PDB file of C-alpha atoms in Angstrom:
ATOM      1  CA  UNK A   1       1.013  35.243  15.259  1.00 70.00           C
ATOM      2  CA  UNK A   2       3.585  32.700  16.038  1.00 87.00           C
ATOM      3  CA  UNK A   3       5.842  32.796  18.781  1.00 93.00           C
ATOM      4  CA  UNK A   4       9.807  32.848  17.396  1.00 97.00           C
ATOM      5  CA  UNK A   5      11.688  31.325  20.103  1.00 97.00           C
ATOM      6  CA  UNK A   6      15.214  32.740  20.751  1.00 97.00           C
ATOM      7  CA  UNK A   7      18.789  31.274  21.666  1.00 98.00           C
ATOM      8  CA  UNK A   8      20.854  34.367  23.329  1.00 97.00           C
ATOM      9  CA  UNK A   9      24.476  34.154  23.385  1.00 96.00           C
ATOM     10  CA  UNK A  10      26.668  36.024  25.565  1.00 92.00           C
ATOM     11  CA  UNK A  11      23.691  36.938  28.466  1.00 94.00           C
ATOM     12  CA  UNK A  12      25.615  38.299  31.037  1.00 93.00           C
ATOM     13  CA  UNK A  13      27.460  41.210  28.643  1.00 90.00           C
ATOM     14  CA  UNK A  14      25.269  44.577  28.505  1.00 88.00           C
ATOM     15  CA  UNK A  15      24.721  43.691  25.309  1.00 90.00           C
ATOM     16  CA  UNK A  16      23.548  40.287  26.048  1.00 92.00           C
ATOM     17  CA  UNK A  17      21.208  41.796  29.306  1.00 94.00           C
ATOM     18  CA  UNK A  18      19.453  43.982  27.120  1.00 93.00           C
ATOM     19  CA  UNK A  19      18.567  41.414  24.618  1.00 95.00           C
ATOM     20  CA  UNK A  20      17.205  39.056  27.553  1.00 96.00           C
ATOM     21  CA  UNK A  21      15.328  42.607  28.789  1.00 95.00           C
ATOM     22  CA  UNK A  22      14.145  42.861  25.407  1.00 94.00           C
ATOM     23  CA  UNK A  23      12.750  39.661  24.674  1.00 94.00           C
ATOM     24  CA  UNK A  24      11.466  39.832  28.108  1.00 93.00           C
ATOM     25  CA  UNK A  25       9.470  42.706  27.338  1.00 93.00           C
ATOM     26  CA  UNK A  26       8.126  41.201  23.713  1.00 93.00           C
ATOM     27  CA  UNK A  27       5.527  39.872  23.023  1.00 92.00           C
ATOM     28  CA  UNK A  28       6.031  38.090  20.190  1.00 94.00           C
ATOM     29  CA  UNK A  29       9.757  36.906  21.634  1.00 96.00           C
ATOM     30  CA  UNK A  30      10.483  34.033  23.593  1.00 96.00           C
ATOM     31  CA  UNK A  31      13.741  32.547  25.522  1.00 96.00           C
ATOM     32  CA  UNK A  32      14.545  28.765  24.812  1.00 97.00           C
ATOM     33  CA  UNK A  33      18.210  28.596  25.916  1.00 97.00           C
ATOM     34  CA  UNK A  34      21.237  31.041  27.018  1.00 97.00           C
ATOM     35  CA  UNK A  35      24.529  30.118  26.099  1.00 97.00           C
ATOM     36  CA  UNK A  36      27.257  31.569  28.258  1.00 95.00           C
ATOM     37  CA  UNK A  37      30.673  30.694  29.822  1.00 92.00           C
ATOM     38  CA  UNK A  38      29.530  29.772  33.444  1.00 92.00           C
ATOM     39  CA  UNK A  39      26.758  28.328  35.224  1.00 93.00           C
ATOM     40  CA  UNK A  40      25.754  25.050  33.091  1.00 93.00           C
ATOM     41  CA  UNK A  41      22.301  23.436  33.960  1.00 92.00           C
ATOM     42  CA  UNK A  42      20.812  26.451  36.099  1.00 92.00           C
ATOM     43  CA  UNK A  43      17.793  28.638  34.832  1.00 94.00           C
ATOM     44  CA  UNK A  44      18.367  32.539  33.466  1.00 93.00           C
ATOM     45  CA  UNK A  45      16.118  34.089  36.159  1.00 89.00           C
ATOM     46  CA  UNK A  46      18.412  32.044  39.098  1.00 92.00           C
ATOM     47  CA  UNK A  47      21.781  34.085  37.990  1.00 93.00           C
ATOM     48  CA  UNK A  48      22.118  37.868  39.494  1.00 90.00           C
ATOM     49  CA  UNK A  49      21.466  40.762  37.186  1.00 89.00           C
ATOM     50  CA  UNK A  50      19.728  39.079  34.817  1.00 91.00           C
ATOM     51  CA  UNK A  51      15.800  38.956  34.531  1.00 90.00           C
ATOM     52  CA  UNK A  52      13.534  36.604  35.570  1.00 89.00           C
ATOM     53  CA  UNK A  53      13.199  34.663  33.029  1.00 91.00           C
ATOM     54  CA  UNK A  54      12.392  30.381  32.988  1.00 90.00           C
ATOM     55  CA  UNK A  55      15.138  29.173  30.500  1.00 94.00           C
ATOM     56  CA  UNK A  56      17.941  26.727  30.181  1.00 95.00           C
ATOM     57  CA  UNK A  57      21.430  28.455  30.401  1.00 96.00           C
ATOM     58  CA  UNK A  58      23.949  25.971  28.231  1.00 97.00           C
ATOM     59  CA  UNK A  59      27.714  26.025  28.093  1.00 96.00           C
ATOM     60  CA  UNK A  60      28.544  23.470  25.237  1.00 96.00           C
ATOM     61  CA  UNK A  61      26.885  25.659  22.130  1.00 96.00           C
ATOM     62  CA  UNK A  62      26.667  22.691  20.021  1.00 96.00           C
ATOM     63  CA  UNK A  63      24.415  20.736  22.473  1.00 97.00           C
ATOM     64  CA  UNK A  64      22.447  23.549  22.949  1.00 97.00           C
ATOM     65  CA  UNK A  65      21.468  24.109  19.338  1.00 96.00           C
ATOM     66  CA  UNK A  66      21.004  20.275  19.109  1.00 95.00           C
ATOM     67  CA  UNK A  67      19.178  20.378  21.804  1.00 96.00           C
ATOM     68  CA  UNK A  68      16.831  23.271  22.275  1.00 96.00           C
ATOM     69  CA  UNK A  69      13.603  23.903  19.725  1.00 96.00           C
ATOM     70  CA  UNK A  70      14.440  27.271  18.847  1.00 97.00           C
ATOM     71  CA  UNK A  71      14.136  29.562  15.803  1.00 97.00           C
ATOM     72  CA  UNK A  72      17.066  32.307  15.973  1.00 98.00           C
ATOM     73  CA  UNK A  73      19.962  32.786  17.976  1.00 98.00           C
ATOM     74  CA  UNK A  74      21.141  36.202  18.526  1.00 97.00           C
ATOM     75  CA  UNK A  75      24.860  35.906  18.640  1.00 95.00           C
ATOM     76  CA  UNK A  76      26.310  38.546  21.108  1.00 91.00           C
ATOM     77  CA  UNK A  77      30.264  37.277  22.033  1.00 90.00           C
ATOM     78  CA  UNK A  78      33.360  37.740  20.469  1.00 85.00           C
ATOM     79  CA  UNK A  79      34.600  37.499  16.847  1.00 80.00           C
ATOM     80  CA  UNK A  80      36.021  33.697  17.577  1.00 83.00           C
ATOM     81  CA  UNK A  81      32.756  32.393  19.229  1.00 90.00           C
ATOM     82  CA  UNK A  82      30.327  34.366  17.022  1.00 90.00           C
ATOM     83  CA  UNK A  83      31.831  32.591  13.998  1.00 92.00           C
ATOM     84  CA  UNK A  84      31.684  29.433  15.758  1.00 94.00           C
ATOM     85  CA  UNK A  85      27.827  30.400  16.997  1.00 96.00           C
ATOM     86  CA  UNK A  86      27.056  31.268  13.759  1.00 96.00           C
ATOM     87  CA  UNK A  87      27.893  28.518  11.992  1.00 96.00           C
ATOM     88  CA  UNK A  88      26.466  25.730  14.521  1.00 96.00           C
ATOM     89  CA  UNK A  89      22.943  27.779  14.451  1.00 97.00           C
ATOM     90  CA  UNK A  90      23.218  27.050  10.361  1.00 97.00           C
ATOM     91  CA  UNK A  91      24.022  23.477  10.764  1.00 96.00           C
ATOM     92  CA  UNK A  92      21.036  23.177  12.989  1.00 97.00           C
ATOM     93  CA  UNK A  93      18.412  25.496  11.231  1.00 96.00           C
ATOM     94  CA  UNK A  94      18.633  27.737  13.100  1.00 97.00           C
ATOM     95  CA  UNK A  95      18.708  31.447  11.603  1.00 98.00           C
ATOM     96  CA  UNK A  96      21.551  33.579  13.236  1.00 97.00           C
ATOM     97  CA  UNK A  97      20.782  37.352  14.469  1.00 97.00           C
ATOM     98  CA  UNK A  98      24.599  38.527  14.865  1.00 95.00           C
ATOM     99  CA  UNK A  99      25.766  41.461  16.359  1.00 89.00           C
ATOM    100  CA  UNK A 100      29.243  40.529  16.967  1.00 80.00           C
ATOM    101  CA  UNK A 101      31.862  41.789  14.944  1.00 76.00           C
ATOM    102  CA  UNK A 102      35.137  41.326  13.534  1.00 78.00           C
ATOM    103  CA  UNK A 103      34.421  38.644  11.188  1.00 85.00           C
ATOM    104  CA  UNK A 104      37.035  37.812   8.029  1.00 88.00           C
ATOM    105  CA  UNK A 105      35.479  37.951   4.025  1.00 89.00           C
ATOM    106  CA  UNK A 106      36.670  34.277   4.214  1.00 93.00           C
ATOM    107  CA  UNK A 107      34.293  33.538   6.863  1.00 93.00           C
ATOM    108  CA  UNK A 108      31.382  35.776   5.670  1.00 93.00           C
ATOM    109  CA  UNK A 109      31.974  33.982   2.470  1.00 95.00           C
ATOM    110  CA  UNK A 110      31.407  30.635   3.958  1.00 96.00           C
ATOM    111  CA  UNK A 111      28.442  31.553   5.901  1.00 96.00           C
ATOM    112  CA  UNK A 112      27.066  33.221   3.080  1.00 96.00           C
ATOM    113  CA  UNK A 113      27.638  29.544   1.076  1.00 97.00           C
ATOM    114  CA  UNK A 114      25.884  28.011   4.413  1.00 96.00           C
ATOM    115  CA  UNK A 115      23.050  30.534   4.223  1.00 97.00           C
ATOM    116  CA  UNK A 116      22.552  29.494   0.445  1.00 96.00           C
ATOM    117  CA  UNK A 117      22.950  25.703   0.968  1.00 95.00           C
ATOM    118  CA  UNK A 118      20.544  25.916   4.046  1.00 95.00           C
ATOM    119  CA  UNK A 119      18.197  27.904   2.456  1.00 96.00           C
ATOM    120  CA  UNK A 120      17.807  29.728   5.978  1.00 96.00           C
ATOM    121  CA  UNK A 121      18.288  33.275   6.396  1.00 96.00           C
ATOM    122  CA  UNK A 122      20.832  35.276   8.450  1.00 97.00           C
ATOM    123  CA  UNK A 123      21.362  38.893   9.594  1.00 97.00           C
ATOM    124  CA  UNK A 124      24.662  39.974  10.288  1.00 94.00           C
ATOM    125  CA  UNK A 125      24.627  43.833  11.140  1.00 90.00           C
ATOM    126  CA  UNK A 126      28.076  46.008  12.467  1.00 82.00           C
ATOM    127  CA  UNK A 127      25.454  48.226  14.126  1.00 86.00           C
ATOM    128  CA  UNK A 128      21.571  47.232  15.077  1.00 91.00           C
ATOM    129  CA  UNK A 129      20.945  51.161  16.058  1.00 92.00           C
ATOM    130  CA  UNK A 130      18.677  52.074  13.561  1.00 92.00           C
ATOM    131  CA  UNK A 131      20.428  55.684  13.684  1.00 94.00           C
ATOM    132  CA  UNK A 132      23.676  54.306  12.942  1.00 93.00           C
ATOM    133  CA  UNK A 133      22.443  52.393  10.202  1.00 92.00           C
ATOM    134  CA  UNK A 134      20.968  55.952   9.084  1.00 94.00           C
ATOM    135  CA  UNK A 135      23.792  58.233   9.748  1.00 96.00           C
ATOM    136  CA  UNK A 136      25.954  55.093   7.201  1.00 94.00           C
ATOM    137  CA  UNK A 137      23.337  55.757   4.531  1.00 94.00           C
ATOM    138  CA  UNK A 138      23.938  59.225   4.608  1.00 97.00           C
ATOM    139  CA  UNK A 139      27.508  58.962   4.633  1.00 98.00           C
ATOM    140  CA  UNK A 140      27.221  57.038   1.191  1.00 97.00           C
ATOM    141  CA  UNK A 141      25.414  59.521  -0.362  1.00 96.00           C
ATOM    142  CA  UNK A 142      27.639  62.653   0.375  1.00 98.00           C
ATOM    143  CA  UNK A 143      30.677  61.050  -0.277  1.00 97.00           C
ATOM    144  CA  UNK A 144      29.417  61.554  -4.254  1.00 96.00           C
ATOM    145  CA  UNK A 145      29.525  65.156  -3.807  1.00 97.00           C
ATOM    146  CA  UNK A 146      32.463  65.285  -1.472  1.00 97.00           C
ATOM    147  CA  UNK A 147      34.623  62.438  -1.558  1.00 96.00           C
ATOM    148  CA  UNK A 148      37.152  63.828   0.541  1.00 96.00           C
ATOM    149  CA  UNK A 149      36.407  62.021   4.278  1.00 97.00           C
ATOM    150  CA  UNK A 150      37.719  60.734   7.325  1.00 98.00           C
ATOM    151  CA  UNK A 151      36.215  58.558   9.854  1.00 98.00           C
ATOM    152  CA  UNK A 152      36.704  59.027  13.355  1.00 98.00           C
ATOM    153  CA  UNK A 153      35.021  56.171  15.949  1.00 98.00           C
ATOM    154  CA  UNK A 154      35.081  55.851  19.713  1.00 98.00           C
ATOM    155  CA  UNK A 155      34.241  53.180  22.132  1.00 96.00           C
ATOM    156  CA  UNK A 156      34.277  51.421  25.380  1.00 95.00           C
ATOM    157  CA  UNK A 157      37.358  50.618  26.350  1.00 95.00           C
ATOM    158  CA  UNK A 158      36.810  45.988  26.455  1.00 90.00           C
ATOM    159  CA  UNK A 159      36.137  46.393  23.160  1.00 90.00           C
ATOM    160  CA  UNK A 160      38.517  43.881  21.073  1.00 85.00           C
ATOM    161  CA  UNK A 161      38.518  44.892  17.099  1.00 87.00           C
ATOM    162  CA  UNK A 162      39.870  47.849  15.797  1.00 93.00           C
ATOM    163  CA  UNK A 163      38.160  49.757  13.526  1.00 95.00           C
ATOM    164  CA  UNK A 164      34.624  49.004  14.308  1.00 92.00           C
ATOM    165  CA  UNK A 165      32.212  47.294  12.469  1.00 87.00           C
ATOM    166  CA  UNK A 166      30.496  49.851  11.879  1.00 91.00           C
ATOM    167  CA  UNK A 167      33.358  52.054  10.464  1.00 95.00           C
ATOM    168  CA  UNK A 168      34.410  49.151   8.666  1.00 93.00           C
ATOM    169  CA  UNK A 169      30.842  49.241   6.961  1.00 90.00           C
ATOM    170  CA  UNK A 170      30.853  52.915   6.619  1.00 95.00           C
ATOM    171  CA  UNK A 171      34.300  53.058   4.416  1.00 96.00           C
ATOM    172  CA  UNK A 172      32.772  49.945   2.181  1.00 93.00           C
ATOM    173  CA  UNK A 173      29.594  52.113   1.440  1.00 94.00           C
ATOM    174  CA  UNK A 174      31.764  54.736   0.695  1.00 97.00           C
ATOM    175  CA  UNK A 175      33.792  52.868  -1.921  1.00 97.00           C
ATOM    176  CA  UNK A 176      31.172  52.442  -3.519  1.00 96.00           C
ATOM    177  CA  UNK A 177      30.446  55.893  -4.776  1.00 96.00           C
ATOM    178  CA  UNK A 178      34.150  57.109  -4.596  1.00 94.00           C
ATOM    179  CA  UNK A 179      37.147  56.764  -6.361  1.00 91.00           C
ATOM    180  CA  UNK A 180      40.252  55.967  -4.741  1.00 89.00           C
ATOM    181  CA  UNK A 181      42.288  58.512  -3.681  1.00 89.00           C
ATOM    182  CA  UNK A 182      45.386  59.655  -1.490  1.00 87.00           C
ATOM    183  CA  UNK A 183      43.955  62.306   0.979  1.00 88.00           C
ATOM    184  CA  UNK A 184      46.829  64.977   2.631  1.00 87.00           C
ATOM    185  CA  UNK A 185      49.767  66.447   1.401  1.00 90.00           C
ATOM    186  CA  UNK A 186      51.410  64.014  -1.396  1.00 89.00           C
ATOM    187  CA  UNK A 187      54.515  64.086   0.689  1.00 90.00           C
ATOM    188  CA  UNK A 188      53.232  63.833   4.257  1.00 91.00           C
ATOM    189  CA  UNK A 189      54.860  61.551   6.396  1.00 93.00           C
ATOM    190  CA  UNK A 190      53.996  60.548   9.884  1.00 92.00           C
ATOM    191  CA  UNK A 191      56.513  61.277  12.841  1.00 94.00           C
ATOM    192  CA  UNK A 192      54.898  58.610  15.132  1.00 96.00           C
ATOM    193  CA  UNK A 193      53.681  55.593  12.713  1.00 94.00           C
ATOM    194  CA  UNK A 194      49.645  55.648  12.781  1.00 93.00           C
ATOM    195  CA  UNK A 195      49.312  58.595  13.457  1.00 95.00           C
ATOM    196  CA  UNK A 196      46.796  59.538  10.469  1.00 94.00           C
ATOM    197  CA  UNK A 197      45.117  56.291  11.614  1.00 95.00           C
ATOM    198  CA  UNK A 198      44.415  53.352   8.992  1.00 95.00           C
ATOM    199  CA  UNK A 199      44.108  53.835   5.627  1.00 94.00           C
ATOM    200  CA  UNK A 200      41.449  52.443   3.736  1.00 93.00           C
ATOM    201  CA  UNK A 201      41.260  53.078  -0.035  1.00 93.00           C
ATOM    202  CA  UNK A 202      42.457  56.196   0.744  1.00 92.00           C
ATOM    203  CA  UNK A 203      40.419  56.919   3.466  1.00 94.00           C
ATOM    204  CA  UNK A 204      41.640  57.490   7.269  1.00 96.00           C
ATOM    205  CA  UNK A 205      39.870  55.804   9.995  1.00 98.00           C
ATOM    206  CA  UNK A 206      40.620  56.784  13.336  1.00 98.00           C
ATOM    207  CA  UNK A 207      39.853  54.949  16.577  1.00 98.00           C
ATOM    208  CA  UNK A 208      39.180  55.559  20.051  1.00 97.00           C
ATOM    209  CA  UNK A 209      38.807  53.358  23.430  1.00 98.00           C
ATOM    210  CA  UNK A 210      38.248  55.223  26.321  1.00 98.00           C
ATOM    211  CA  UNK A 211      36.200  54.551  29.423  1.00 97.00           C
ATOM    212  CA  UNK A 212      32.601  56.345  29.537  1.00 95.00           C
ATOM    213  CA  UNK A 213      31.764  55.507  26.157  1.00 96.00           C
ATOM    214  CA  UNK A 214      29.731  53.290  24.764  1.00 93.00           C
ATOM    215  CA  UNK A 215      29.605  53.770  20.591  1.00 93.00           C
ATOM    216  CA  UNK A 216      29.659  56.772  18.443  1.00 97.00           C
ATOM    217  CA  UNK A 217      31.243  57.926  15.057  1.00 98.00           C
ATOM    218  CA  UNK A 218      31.684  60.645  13.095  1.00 98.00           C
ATOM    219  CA  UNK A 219      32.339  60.967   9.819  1.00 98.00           C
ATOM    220  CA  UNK A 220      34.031  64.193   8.376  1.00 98.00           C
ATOM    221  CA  UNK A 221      33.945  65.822   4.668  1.00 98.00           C
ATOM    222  CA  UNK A 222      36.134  67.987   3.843  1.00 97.00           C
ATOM    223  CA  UNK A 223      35.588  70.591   0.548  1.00 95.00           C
ATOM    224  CA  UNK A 224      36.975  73.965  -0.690  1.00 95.00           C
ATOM    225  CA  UNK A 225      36.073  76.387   2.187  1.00 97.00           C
ATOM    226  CA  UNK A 226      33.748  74.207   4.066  1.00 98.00           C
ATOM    227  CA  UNK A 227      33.496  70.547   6.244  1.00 98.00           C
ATOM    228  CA  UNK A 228      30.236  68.792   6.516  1.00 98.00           C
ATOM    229  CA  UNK A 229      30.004  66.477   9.994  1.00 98.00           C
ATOM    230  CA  UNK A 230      27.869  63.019   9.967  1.00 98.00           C
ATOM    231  CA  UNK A 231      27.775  61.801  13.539  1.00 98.00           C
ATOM    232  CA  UNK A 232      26.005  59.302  15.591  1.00 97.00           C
ATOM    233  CA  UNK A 233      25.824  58.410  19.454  1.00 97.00           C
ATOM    234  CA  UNK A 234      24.657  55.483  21.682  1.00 93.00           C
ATOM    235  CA  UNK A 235      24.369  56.151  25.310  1.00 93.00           C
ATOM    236  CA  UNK A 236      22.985  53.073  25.899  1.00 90.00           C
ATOM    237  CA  UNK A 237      22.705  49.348  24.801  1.00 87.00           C
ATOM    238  CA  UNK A 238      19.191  49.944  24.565  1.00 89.00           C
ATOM    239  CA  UNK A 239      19.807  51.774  21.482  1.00 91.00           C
ATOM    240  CA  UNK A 240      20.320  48.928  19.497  1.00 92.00           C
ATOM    241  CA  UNK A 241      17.616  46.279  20.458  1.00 94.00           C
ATOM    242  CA  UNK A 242      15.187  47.859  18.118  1.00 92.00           C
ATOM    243  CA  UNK A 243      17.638  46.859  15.526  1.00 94.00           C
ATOM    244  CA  UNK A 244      17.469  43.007  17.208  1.00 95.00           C
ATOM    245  CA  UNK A 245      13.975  43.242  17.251  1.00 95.00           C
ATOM    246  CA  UNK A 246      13.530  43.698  13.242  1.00 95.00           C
ATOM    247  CA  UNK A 247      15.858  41.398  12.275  1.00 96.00           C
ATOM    248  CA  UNK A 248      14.711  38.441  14.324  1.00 96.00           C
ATOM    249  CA  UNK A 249      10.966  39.135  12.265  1.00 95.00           C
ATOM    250  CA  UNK A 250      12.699  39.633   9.122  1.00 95.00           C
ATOM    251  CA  UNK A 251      15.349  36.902   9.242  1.00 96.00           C
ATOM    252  CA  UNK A 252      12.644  34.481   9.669  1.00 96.00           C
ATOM    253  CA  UNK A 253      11.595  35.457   6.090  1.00 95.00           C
ATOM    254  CA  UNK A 254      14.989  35.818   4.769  1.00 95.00           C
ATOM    255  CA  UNK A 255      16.970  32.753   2.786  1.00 95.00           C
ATOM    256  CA  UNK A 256      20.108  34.553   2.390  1.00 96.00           C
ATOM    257  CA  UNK A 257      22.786  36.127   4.544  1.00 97.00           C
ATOM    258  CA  UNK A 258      22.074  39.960   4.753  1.00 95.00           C
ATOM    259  CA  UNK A 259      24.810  42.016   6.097  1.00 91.00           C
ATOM    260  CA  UNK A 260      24.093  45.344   7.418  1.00 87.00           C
ATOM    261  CA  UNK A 261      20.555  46.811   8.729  1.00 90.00           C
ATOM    262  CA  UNK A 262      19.949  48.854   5.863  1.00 88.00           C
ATOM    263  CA  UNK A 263      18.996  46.080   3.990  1.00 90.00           C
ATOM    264  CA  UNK A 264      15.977  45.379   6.336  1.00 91.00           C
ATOM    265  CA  UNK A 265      14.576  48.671   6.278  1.00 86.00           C
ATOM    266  CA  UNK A 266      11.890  49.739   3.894  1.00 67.00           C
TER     267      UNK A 266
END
């Protein structure tokens, strides 16, 4: 079986660290390049906390990908750079692994053009746990039975977008099997603005940032005389780099942008 040689960006965020640990650990994985902020020209393995591993750590992205023989970047930054990421791994087919977040329909649009131009696949995916992607799934389907629901979401505290991703994701699945709908009283007003969170077709999505977290959600149903709870927790970034690890096999089979996990598992 052939190696797929990866591009990591963002190695020295926890997310980043346990990719490298991953792909470290994989077999079928190899490192070709790191791009990160700092420390242009040395190797991975020479920078502290990270594992020993013999690859090229690159600050200009675009030389990188030029660069570099590689097969998938996994894209682990911020909404700005992932974008950016993304789109340079296209341009130099190279199929992108995202787990960044916060991108706009304009952009997914245009990536999703690139994708289809390109003929290369790319997975873009709010959540890689595989139990996140689960407890979503579930959410979709009791929402036809009780499409009264509120999302609650809590993370880290240096996280930048609010909502999630992954609640994002959740109240899109859910449109699809509900009707709109105001939720609460029909004259309920709010003595401190926000303070029934965002609304979202109807839907309230409520988010927290607090130290000590890393990334859970709940999502609540409400119906006469009785409240059914859908929850999920990471305690670790570990919990996700199962998800990484299916969808840099699958995107290497893929020709189209695929957003969301779900869509990868059988």
């Amino acid at each position: 079986m052939d190696k797929i040689r990866v591009i990591v960006a963002g190695p020295r965020g926890k997310m980043g660290k346990a990719a490298l640990e991953m792909v470290a650990s994989d077999e079928r994985l190899e490192l070709a390049a790191c791009i990160d902020r700092k420390h242009e020209g040395e190797r991975v393995g020479d920078i502290d906390g990270l594992p020993s591993l013999d690859a090229e750590v690159y600050t200009d992205a675009a030389r990188c990908m030029s660069e570099v023989e590689a097969d998938v970047l996994i894209e682990l930054t911020t909404p700005e750079n992932g974008y950016l990421h993304t789109k340079l791994a296209l341009e130099n087919e190279i199929r992108p692994v995202v787990g960044t977040t916060g991108f706009t329909e304009e952009q997914l649009n245009e990536l999703t053009a690139l994708c289809e131009e390109k003929k290369l696949g790319a997975v873009i995916a709010p959540n890689f746990a595989i139990g996140a992607v689960l407890m979503m799934q579930f959410s979709k389907w009791a929402a036809k039975h009780m499409p009264q629901v509120e999302i609650i979401e809590k993370h880290h505290d240096q996280k930048l977008d609010a909502p999630s991703g992954t609640a994002v994701k959740t109240a899109q699945l859910i449109q699809e099997v509900r009707d709109s709908q105001k939720q609460g009283h029909p004259e309920e007003k709010e003595a401190i603005e926000g303070a029934r969170g965002a609304d979202v077709d109807g839907m309230k999505i409520h988010s927290m940032r607090l130290p000590g977290l890393v990334a859970h959600q709940e999502v609540i149903f409400g119906g006469l005389g009785q409240t059914l709870t859908i929850k999920h927790d990471s305690y670790n970034r570990e919990s996700f780099m199962s998800g990484v690890k299916l969808s840099c096999e699958k995107v290497m089979e893929l020709d189209v942008l695929v957003y969301g996990l779900e869509h990868l598992l059988e």
